[in-house]
mmCIF file of N, CA and C in Angstrom:
data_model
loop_
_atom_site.group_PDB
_atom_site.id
_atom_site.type_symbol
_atom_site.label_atom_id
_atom_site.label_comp_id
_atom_site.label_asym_id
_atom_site.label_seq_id
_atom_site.Cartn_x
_atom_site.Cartn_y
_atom_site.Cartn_z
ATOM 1 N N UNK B 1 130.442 105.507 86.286
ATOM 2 C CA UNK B 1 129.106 105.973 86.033
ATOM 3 C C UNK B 1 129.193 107.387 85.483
ATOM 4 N N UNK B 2 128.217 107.350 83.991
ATOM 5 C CA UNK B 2 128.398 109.226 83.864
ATOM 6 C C UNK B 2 127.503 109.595 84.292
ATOM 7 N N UNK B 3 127.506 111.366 84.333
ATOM 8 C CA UNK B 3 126.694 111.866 84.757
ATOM 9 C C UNK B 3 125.721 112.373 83.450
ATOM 10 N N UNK B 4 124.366 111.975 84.096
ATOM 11 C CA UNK B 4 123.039 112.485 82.661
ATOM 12 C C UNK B 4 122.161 113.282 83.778
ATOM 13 N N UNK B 5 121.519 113.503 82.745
ATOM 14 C CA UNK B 5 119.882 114.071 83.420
ATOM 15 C C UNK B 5 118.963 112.707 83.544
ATOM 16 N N UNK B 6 118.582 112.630 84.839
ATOM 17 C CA UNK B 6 117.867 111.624 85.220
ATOM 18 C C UNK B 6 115.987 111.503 84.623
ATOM 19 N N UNK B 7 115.813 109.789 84.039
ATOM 20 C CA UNK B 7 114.547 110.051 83.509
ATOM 21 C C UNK B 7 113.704 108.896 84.619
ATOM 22 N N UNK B 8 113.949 109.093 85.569
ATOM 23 C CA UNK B 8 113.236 108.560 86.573
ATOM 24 C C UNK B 8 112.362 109.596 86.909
ATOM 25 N N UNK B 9 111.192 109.301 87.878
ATOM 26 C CA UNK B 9 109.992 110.262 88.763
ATOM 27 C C UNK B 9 111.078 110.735 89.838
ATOM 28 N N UNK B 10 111.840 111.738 89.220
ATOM 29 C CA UNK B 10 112.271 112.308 90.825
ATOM 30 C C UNK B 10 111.347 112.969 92.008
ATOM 31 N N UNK B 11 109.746 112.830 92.025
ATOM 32 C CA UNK B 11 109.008 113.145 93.049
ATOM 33 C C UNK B 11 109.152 112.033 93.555
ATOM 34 N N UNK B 12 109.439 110.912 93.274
ATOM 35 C CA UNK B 12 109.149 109.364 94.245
ATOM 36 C C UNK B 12 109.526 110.003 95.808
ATOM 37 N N UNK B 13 108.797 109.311 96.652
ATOM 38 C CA UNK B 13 109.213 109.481 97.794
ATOM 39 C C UNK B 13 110.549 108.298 98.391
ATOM 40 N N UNK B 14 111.778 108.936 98.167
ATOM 41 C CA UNK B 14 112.452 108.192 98.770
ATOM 42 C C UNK B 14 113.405 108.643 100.115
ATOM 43 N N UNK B 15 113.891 107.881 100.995
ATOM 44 C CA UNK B 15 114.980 108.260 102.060
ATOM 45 C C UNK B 15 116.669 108.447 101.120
ATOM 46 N N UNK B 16 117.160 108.902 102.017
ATOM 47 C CA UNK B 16 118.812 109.672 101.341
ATOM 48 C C UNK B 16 119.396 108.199 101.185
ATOM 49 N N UNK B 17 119.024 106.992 101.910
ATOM 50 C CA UNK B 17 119.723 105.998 102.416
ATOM 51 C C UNK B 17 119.128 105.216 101.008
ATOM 52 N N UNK B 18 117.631 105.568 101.177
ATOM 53 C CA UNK B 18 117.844 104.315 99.686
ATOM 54 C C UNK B 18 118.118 105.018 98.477
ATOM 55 N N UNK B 19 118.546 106.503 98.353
ATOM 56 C CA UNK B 19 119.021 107.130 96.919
ATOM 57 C C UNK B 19 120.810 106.575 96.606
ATOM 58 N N UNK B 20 121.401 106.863 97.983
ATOM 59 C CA UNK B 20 122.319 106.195 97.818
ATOM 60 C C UNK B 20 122.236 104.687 97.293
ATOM 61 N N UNK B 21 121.667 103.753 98.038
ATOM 62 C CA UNK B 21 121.734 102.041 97.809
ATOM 63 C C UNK B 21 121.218 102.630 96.505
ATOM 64 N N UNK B 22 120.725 102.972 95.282
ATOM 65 C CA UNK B 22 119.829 102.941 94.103
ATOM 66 C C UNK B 22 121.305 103.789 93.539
ATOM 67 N N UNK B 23 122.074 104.460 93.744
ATOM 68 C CA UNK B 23 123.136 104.760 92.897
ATOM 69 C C UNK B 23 124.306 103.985 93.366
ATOM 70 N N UNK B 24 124.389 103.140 93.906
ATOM 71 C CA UNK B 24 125.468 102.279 94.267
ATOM 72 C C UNK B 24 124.956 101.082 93.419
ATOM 73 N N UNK B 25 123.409 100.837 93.243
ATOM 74 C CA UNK B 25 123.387 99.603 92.844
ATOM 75 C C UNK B 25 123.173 99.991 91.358
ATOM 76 N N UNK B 26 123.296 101.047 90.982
ATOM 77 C CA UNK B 26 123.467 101.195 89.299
ATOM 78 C C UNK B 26 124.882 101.164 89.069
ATOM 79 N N UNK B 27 126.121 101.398 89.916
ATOM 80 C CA UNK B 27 126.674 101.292 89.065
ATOM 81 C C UNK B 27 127.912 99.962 89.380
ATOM 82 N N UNK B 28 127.251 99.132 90.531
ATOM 83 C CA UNK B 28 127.564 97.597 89.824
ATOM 84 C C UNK B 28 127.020 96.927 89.129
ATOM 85 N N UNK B 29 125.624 97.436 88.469
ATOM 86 C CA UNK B 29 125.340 96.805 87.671
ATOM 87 C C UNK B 29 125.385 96.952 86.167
ATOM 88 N N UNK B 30 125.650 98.798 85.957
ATOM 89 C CA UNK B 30 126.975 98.947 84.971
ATOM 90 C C UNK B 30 128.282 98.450 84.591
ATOM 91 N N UNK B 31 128.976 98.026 85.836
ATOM 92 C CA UNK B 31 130.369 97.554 85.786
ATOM 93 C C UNK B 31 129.981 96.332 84.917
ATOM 94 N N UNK B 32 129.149 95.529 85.749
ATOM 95 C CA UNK B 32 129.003 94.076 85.564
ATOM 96 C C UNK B 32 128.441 93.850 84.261
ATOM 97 N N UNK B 33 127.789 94.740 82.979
ATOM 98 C CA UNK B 33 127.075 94.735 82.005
ATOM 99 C C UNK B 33 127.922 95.811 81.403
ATOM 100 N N UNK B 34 128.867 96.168 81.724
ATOM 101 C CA UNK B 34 129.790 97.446 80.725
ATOM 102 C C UNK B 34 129.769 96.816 79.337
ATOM 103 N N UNK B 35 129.534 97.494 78.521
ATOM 104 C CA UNK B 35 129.850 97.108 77.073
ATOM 105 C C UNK B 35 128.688 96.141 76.608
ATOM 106 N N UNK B 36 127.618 95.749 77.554
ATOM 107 C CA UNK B 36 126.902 95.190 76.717
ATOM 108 C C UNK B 36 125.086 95.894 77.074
ATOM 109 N N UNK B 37 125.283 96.542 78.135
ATOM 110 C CA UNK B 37 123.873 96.880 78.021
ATOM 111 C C UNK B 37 124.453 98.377 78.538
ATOM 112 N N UNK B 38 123.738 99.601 77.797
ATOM 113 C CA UNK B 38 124.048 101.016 78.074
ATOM 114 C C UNK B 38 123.177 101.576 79.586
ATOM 115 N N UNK B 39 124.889 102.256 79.801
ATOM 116 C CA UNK B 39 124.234 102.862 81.581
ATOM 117 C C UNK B 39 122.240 103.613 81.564
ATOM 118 N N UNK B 40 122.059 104.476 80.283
ATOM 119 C CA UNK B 40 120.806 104.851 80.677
ATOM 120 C C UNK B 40 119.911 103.583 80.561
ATOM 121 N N UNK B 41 119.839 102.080 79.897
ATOM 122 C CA UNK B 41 119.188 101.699 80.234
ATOM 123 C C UNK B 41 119.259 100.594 81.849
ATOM 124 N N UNK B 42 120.384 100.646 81.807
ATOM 125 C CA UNK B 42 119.859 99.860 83.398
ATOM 126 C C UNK B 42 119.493 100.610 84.505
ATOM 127 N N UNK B 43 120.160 102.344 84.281
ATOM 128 C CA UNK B 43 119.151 103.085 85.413
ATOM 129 C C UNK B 43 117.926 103.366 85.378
ATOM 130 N N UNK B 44 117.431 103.403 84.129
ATOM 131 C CA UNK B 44 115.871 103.140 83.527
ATOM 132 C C UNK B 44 115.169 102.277 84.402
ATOM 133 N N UNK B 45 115.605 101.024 84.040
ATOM 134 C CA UNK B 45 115.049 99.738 84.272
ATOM 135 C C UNK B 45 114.950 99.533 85.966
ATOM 136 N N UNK B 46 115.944 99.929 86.364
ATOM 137 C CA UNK B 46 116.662 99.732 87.902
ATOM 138 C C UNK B 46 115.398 100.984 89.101
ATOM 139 N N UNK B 47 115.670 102.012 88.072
ATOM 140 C CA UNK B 47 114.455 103.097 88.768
ATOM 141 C C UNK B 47 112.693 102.451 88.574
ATOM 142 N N UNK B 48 112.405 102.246 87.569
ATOM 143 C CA UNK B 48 111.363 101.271 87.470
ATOM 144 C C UNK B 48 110.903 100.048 88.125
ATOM 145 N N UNK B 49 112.014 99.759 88.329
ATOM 146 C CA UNK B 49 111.666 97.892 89.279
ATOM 147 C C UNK B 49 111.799 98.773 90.533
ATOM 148 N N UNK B 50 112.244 99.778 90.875
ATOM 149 C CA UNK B 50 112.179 100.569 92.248
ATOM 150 C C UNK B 50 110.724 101.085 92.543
ATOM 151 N N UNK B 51 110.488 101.910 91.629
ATOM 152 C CA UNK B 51 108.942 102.579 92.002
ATOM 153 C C UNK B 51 107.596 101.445 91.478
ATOM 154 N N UNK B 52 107.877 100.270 90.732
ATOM 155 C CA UNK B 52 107.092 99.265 90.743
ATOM 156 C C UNK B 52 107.073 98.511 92.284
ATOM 157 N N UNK B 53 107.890 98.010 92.969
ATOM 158 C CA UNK B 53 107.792 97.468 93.880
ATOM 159 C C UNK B 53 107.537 98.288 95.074
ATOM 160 N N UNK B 54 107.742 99.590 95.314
ATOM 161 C CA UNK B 54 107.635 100.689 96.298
ATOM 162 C C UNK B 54 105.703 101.112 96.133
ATOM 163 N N UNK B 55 105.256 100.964 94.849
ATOM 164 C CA UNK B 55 103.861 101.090 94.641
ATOM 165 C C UNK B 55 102.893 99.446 95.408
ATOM 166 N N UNK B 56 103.996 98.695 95.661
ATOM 167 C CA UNK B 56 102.885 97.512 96.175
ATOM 168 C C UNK B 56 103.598 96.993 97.639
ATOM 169 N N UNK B 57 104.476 98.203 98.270
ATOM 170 C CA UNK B 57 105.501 97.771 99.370
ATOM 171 C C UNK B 57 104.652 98.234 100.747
ATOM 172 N N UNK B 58 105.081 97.158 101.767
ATOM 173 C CA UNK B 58 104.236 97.842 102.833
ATOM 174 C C UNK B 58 105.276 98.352 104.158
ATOM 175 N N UNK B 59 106.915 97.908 103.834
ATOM 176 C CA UNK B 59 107.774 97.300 104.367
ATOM 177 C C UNK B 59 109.122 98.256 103.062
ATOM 178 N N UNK B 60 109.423 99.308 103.328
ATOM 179 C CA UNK B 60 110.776 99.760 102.196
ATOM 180 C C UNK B 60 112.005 99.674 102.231
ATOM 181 N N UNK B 61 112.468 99.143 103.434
ATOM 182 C CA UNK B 61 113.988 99.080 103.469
ATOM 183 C C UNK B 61 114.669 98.232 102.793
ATOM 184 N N UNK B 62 113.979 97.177 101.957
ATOM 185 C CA UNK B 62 115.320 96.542 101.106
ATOM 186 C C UNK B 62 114.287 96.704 99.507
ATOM 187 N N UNK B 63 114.103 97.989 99.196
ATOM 188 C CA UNK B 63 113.536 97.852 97.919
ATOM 189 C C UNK B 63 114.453 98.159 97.180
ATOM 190 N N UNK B 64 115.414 99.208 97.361
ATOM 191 C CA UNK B 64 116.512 98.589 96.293
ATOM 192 C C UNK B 64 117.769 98.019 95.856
ATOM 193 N N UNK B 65 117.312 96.873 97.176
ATOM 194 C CA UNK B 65 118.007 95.572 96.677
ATOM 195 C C UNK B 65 117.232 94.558 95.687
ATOM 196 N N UNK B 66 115.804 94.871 96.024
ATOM 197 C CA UNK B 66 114.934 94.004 94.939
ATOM 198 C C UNK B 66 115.164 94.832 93.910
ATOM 199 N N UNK B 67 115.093 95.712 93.523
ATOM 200 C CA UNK B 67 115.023 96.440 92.442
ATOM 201 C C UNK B 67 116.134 95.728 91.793
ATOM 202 N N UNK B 68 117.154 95.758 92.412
ATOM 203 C CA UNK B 68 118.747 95.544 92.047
ATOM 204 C C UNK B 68 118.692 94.249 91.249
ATOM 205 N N UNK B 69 118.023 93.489 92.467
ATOM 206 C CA UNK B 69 118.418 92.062 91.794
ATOM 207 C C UNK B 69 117.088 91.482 90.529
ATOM 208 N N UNK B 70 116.237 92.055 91.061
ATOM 209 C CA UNK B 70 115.408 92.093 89.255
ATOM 210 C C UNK B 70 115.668 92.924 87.836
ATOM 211 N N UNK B 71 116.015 93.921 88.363
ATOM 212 C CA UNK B 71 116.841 94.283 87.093
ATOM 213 C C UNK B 71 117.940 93.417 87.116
ATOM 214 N N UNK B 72 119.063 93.019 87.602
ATOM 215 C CA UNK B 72 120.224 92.249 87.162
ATOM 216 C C UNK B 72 119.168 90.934 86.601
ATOM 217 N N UNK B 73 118.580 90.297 86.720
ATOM 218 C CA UNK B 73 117.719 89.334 86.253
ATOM 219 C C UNK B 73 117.302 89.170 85.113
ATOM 220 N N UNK B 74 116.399 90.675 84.688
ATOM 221 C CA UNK B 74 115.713 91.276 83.722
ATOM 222 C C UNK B 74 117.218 91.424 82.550
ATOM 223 N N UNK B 75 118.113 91.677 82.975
ATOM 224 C CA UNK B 75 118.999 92.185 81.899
ATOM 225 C C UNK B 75 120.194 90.422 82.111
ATOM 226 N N UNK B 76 120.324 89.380 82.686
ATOM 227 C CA UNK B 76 120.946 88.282 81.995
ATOM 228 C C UNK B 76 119.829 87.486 80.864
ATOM 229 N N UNK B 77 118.582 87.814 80.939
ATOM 230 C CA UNK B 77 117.829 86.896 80.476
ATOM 231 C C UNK B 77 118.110 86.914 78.692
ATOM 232 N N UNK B 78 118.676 88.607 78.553
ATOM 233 C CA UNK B 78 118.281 88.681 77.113
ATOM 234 C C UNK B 78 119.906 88.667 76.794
ATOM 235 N N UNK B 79 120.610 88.631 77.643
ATOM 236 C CA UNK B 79 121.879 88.780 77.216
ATOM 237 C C UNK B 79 122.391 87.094 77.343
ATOM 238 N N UNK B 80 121.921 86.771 77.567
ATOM 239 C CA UNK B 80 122.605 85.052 78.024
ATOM 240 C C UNK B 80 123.833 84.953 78.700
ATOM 241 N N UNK B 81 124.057 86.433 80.147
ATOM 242 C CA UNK B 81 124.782 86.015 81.027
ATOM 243 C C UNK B 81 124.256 85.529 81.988
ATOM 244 N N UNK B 82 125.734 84.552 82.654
ATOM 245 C CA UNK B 82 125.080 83.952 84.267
ATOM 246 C C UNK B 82 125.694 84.592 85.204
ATOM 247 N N UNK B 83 124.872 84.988 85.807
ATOM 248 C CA UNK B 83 125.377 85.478 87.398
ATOM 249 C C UNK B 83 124.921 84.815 88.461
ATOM 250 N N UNK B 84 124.342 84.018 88.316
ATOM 251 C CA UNK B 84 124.308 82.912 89.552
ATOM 252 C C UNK B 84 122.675 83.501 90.637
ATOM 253 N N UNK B 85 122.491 84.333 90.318
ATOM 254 C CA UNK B 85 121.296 85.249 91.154
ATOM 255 C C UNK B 85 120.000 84.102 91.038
ATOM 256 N N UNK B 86 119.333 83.540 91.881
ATOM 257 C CA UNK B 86 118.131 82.674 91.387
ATOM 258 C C UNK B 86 116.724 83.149 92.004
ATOM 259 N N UNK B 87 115.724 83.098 91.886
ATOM 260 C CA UNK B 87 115.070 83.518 92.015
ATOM 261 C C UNK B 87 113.871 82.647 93.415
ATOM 262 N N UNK B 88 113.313 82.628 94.637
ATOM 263 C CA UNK B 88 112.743 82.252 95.146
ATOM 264 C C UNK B 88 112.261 81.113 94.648
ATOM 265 N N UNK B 89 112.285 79.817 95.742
ATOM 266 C CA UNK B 89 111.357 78.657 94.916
ATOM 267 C C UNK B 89 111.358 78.282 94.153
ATOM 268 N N UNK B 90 112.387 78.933 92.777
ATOM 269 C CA UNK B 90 112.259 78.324 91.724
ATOM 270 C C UNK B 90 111.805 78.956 91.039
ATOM 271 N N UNK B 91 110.831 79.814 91.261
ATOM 272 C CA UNK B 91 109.909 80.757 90.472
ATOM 273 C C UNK B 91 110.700 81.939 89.245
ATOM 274 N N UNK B 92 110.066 81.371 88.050
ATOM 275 C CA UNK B 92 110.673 82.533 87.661
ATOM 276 C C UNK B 92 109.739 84.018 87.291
ATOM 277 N N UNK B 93 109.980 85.057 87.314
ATOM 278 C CA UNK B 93 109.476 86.573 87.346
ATOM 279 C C UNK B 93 109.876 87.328 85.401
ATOM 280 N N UNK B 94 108.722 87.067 84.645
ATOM 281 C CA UNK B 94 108.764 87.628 83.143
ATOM 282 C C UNK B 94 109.496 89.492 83.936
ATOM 283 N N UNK B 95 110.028 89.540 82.638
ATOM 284 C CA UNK B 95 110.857 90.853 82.082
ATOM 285 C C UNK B 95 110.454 91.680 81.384
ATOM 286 N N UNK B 96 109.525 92.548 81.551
ATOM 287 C CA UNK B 96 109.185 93.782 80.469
ATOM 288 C C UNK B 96 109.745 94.977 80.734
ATOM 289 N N UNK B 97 109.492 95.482 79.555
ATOM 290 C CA UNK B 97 109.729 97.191 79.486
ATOM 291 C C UNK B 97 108.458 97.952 80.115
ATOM 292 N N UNK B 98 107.273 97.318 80.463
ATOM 293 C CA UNK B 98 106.054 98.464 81.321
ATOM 294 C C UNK B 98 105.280 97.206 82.101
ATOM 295 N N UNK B 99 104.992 98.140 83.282
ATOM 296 C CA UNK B 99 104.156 97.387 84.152
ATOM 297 C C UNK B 99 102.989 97.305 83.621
ATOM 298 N N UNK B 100 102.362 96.131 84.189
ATOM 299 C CA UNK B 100 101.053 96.265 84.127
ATOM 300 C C UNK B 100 100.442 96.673 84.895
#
């Protein structure tokens, strides 16, 4: 992982515990996408599916593992890798660049 200037909301309110899990889970999901999707965008994406789901959370201790595993989601869809990750029920969850 390099080091940048971060373009996430660093006011988010987070614990030390989930800054760590949110830089641990960027950079297996760098490893796992090296060479095909660039580190600023999956910490982009990865910080986003974080403060999207933390804005409708009532419950925070595994938000960024969701984060994790919707971005890893969000980024096989356009790449046509499999990682085996499936999604609840069957259901599948669209991929954008902005919330609604």
């Amino acid at each position: 992982m390099t080091h940048r200037p971060t373009t996430h909301d660093a006011h988010r309110d987070t614990t030390i515990d989930q800054d760590l899990a949110l830089k641990a889970a960027a950079e297996r999901l760098e490893d796992e996408f090296d060479g095909v999707v660039s580190e600023a965008a999956i910490e982009d994406h990865l910080h986003s599916s974080y403060d999207h789901f933390a804005d409708h959370a009532s419950v925070r201790n595994y938000l960024p593992l969701l984060a994790e595993r919707y971005t890893r989601e969000c980024l096989v869809q356009p790449c046509g890798v499999r990682t085996g990750i499936r999604l609840a029920a069957g259901r599948s969850v669209p991929c954008t660049d902005r919330w609604a």
